[in-house]
CSV table of C-alpha atoms in Angstrom, one decimal:
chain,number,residue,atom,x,y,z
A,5,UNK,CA,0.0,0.0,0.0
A,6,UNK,CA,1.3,3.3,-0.3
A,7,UNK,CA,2.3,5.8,2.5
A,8,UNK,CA,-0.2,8.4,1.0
A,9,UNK,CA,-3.7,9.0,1.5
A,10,UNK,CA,-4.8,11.4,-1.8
A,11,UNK,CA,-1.5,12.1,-3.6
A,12,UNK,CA,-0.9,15.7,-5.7
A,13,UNK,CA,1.5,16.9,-7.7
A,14,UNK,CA,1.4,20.9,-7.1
A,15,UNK,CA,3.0,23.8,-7.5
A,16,UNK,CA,3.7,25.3,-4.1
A,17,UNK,CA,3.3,29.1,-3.6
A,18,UNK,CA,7.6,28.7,-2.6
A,19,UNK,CA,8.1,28.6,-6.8
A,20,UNK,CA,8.9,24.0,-6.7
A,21,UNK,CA,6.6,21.7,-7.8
A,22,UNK,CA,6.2,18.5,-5.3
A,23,UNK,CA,4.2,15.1,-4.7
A,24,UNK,CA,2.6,15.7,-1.7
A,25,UNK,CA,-0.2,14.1,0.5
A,26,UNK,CA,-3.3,16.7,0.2
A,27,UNK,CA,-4.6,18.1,3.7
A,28,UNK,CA,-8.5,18.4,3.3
A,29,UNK,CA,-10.9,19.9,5.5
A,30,UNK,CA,-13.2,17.6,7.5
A,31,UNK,CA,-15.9,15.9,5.9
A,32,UNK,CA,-14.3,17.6,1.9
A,33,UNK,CA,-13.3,14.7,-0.6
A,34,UNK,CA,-12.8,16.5,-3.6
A,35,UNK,CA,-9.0,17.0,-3.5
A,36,UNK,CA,-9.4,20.1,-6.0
A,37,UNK,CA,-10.1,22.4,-3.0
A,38,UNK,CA,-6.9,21.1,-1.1
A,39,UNK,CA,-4.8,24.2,-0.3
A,40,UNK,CA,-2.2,22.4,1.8
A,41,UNK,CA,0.0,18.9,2.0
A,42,UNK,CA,2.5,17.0,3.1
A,43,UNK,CA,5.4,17.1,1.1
A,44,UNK,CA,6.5,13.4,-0.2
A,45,UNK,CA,9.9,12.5,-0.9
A,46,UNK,CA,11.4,9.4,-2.0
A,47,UNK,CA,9.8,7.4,-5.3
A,48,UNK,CA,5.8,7.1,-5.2
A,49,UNK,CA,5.9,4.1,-6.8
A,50,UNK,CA,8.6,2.1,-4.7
A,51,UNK,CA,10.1,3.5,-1.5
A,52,UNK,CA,8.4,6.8,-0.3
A,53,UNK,CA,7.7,9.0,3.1
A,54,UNK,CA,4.9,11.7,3.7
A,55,UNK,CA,6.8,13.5,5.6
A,56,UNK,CA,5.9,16.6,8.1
A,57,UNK,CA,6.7,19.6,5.7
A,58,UNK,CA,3.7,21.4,4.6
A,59,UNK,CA,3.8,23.1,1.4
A,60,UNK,CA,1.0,25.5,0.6
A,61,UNK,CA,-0.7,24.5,-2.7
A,62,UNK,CA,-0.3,27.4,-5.7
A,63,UNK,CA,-1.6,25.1,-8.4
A,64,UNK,CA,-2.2,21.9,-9.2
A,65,UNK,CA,-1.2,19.7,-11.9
A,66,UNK,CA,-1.5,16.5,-13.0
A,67,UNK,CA,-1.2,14.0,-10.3
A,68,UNK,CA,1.6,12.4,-12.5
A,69,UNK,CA,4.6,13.6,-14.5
A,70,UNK,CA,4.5,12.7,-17.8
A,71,UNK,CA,8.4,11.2,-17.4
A,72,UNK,CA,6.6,8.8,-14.9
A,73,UNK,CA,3.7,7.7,-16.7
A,74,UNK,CA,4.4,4.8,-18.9
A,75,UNK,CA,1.7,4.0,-21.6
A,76,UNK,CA,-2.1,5.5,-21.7
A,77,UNK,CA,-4.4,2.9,-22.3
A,78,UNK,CA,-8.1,3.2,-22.5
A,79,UNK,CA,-11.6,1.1,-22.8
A,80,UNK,CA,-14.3,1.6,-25.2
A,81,UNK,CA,-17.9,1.3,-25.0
A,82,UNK,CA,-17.7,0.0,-21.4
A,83,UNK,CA,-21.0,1.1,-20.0
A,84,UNK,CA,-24.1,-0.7,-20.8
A,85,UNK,CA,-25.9,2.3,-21.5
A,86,UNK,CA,-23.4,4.1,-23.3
A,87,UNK,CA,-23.1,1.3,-25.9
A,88,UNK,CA,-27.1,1.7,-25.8
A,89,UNK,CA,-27.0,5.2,-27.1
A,90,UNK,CA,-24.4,4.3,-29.7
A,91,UNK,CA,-26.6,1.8,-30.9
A,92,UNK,CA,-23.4,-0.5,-30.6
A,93,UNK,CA,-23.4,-3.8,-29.3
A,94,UNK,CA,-21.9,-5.1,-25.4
A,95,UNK,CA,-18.3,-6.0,-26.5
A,96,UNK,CA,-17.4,-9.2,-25.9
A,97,UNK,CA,-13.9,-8.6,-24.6
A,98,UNK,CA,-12.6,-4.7,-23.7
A,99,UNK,CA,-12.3,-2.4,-26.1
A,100,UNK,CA,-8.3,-1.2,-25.9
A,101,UNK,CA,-7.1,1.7,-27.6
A,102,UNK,CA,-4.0,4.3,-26.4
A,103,UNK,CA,-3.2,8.2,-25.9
A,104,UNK,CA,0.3,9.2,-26.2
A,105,UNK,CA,2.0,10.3,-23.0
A,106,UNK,CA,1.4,14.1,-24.9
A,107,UNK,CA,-2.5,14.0,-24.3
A,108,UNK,CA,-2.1,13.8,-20.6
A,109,UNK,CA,-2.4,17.5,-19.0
A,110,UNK,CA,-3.6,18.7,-15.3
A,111,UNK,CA,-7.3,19.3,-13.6
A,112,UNK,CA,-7.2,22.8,-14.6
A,113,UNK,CA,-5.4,23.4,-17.9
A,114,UNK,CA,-6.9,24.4,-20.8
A,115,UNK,CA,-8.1,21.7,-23.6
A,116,UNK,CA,-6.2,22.7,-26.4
A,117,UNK,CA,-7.6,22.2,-30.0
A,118,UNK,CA,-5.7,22.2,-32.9
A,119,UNK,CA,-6.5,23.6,-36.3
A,120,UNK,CA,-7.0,19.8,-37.7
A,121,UNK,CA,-9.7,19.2,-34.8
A,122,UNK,CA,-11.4,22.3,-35.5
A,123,UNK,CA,-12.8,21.5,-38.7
A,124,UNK,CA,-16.3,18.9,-39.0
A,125,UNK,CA,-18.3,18.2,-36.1
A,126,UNK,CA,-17.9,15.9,-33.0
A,127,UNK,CA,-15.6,17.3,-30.1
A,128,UNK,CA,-16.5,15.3,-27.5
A,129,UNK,CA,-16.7,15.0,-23.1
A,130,UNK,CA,-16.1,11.5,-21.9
A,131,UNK,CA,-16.3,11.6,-18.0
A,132,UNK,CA,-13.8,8.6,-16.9
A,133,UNK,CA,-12.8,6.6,-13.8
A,134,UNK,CA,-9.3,6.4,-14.1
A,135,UNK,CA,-6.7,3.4,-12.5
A,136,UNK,CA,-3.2,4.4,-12.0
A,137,UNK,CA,-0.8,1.0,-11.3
A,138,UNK,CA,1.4,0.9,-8.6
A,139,UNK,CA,3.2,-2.3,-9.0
A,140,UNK,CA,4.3,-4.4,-12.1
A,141,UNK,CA,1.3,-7.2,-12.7
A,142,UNK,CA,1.4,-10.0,-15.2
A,143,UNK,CA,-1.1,-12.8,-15.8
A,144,UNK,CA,-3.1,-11.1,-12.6
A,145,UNK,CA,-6.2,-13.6,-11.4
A,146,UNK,CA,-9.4,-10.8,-11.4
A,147,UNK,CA,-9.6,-11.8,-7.7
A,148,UNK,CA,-6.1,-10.3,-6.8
A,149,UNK,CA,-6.1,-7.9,-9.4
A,150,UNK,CA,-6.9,-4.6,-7.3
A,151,UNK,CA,-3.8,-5.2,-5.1
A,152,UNK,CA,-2.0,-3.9,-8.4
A,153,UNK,CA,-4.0,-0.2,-7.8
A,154,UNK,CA,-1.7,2.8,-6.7
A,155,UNK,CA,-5.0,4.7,-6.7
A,156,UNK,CA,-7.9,6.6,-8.4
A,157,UNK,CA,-8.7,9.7,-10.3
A,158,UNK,CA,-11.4,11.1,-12.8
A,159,UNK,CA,-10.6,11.8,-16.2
A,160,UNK,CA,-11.8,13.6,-19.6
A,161,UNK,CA,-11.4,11.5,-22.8
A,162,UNK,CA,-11.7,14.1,-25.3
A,163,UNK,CA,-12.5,12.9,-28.6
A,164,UNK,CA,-13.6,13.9,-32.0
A,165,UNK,CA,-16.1,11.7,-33.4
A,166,UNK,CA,-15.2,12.5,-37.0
A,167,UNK,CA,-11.5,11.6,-36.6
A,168,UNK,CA,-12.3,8.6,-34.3
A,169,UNK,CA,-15.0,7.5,-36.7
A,170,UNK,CA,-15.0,8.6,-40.0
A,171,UNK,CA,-11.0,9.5,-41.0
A,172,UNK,CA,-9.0,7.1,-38.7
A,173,UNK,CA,-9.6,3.8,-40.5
A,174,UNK,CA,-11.2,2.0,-37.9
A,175,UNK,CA,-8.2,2.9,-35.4
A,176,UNK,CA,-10.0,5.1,-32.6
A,177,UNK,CA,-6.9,7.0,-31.4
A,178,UNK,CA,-6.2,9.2,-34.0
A,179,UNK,CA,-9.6,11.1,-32.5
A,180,UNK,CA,-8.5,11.1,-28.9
A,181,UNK,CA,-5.0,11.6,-29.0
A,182,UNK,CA,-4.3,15.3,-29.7
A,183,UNK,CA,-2.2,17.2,-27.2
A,184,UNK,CA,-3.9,18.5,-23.8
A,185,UNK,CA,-7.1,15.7,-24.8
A,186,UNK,CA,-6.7,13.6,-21.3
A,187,UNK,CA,-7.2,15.8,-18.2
A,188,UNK,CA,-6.8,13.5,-15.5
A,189,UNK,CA,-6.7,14.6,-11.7
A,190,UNK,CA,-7.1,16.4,-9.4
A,191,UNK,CA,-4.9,14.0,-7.4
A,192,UNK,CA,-5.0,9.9,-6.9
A,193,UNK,CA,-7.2,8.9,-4.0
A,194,UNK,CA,-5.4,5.3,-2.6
A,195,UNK,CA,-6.9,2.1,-3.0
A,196,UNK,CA,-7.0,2.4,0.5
A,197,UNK,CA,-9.4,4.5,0.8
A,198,UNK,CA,-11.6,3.9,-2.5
A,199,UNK,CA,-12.2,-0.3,-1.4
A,200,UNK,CA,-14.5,-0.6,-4.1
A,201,UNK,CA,-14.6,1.4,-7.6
A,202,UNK,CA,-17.4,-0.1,-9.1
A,203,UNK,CA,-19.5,2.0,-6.9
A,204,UNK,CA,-18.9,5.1,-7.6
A,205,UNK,CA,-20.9,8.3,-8.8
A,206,UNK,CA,-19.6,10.0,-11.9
A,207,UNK,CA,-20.8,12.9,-14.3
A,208,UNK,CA,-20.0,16.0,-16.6
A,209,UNK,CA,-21.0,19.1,-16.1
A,210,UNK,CA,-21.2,21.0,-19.8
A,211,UNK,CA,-21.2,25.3,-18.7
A,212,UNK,CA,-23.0,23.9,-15.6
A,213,UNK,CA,-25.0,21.9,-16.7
A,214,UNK,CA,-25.2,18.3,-15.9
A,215,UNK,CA,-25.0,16.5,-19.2
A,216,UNK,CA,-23.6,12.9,-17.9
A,217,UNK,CA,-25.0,11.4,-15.0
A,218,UNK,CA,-24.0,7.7,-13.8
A,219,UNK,CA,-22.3,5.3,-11.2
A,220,UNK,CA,-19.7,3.1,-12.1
A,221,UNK,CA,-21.8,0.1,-11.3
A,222,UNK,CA,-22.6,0.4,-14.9
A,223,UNK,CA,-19.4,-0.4,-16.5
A,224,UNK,CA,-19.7,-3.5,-18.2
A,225,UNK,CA,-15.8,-4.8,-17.5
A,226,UNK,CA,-15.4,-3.3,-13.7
A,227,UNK,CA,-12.0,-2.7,-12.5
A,228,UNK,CA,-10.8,-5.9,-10.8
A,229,UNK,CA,-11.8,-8.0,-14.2
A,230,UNK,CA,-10.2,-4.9,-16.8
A,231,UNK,CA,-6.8,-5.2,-15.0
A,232,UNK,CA,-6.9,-8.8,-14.8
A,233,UNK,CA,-7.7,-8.8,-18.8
A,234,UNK,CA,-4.8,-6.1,-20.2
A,235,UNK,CA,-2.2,-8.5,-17.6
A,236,UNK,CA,-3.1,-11.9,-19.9
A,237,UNK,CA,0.7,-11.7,-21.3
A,238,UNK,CA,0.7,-8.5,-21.0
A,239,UNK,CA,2.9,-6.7,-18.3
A,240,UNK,CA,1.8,-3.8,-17.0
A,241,UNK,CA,4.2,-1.3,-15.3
A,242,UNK,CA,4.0,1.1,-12.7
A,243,UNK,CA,2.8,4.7,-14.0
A,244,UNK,CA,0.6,2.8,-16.6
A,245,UNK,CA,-2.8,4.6,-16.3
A,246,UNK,CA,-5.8,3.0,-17.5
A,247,UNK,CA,-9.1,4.9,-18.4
A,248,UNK,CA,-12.0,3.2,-17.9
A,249,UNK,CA,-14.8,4.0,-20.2
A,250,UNK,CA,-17.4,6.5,-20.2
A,251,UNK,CA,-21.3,6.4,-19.1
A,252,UNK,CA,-24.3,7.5,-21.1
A,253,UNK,CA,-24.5,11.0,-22.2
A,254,UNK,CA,-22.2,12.3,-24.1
A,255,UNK,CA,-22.8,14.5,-26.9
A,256,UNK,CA,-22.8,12.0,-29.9
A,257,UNK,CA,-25.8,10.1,-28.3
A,258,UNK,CA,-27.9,13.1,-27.3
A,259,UNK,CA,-30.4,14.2,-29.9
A,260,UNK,CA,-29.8,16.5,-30.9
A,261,UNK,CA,-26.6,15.7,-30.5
A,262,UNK,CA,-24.0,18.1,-28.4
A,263,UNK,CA,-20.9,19.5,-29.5
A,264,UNK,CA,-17.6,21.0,-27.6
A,265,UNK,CA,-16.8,24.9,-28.4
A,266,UNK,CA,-14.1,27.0,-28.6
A,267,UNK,CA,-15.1,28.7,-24.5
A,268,UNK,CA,-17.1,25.8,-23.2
A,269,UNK,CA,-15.9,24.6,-19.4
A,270,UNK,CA,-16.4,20.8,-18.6
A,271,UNK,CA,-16.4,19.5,-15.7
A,272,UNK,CA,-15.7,16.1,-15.2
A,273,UNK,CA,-16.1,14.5,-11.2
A,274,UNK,CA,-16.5,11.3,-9.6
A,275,UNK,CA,-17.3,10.8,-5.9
A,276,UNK,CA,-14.6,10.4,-3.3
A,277,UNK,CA,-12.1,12.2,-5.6
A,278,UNK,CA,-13.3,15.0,-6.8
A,279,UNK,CA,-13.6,17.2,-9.9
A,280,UNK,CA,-11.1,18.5,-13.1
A,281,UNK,CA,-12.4,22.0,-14.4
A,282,UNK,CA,-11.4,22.7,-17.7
A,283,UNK,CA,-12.0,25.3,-20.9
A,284,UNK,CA,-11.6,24.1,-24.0
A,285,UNK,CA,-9.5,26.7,-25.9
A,286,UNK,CA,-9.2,26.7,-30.3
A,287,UNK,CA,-5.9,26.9,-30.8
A,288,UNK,CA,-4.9,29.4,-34.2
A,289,UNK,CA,-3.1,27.9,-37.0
A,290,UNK,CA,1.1,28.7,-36.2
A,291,UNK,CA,1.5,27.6,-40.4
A,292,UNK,CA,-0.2,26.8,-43.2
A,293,UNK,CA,-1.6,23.3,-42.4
A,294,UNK,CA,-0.7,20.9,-44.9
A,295,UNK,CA,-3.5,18.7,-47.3
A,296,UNK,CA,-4.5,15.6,-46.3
């Protein structure tokens, strides 16, 4: 298990950027509104102390550095009623597809869309449960596969439907890869402390307004049974984060159906974490974009 409670990765208001171990007020879980923690030292994936330094929080950013994550991988249609509204039937077996390391970005920053994503419709919000692993697992039994969790965040799989569907050849990540298009955050609540992640509430707020509403009871390949899958001769590492899937209501399925806007804030939260706030921002061209 890991020393921390509900790790961060901050920058302090002293100018350096630590892990730490947030300080929330009673009875708060959402780690966004932590102003304070313990500074950790040593590595968070193998030997590590919370120690008694307090560093006041300036910012936050994502709960991992990108030189410590290892791959990105993510699950497709993985709610029953998400699959529903995209007329698509339950998958037999998960869904896999990756983000680059580039996509990741913090619980605050900006979604960044290129010129190439601006173009056609379908910028998307995917609300996401997302694992982080502590340990390396291979050929992991589903019944021992959560002892492999570092810990919990939420996540926004930002996709555009027209790349994902239309232009990418079948291959999915080619519309959820951009730079900036996986806010995770806004820290990684221990296994701990979250004993069971298939019962959790999770949603998107779109400019306030709830637009994705769910629990993860709904996923169709829960945690314990996902990790146990990807392991199957497979190793996974430490810093490999895994996003789960998304629940019923984004804007593809809604009729009519919902698009993402240069201005729009999403806010994507799930219950004994917290929430990621961010503003999606159209990039303008730096060069004359080349024909594809």
């Amino acid at each position: 298990m890991p020393a921390f409670s509900r790790l961060i990765r901050f920058l302090a208001k002293d100018g350096h950027v630590y892990y730490g171990d947030a300080l929330l007020p009673s009875g708060v879980s959402d780690i966004a509104k932590a102003t304070r923690a313990r500074v950790i030292q040593g590595d968070i994936f193998g030997q590590h102390r919370v120690t008694e330094q307090v560093a006041e929080v300036k910012m936050l950013l994502a709960p991992l550095a990108r030189k410590d994550i290892r791959t990105v991988r993510c699950l497709g249609l993985n709610y029953a009623q998400h699959a529903k509204e995209a007329n698509m039937p339950i998958p037999k077996f998960p869904v896999l597809f990756y983000k680059p390391v580039t996509s990741i970005t913090g619980p605050t920053d900006d979604i960044p869309v290129a010129p190439i994503a601006q173009d056609g419709e379908g910028l998307d919000y995917e609300c996401e449960l997302v694992v982080v692993i502590g340990k390396e697992a291979r050929d992991v039994p589903e019944s021992r596969a959560l002892d492999y969790v570092l810990g919990y965040a939420v996540g926004n799989d930002v996709s555009h439907r027209d790349w994902q569907l239309k232009h990418g050849g079948g291959q999915w990540s080619l519309g959820k890869g951009f730079d900036g298009w996986a806010p995770f955050g806004p820290g990684i609540v221990s296994s701990s402390i979250i004993r069971d992640p298939n019962a959790l509430k999770i949603s998107t707020k779109l400019n306030g307004q709830t637009v994705q509403s769910s629990t993860t009871k709904d996923m169709i390949f829960g945690v314990a049974k996902t990790i146990s899958f990807l392991s199957q001769g497979t190793t996974l590492l430490p810093g490999d984060v895994i996003f789960t899937g998304t629940p019923q209501g984004v804007g593809m399925g809604r009729k009519p159906q919902l698009w993402l806007k240069d201005g729009d804030k999403v806010e994507v939260s799930l219950e004994g974490v917290g929430s990621c706030l961010n503003q999606v921002v159209f990039s303008k061209p730096s060069a004359q974009p080349s024909k594809l």
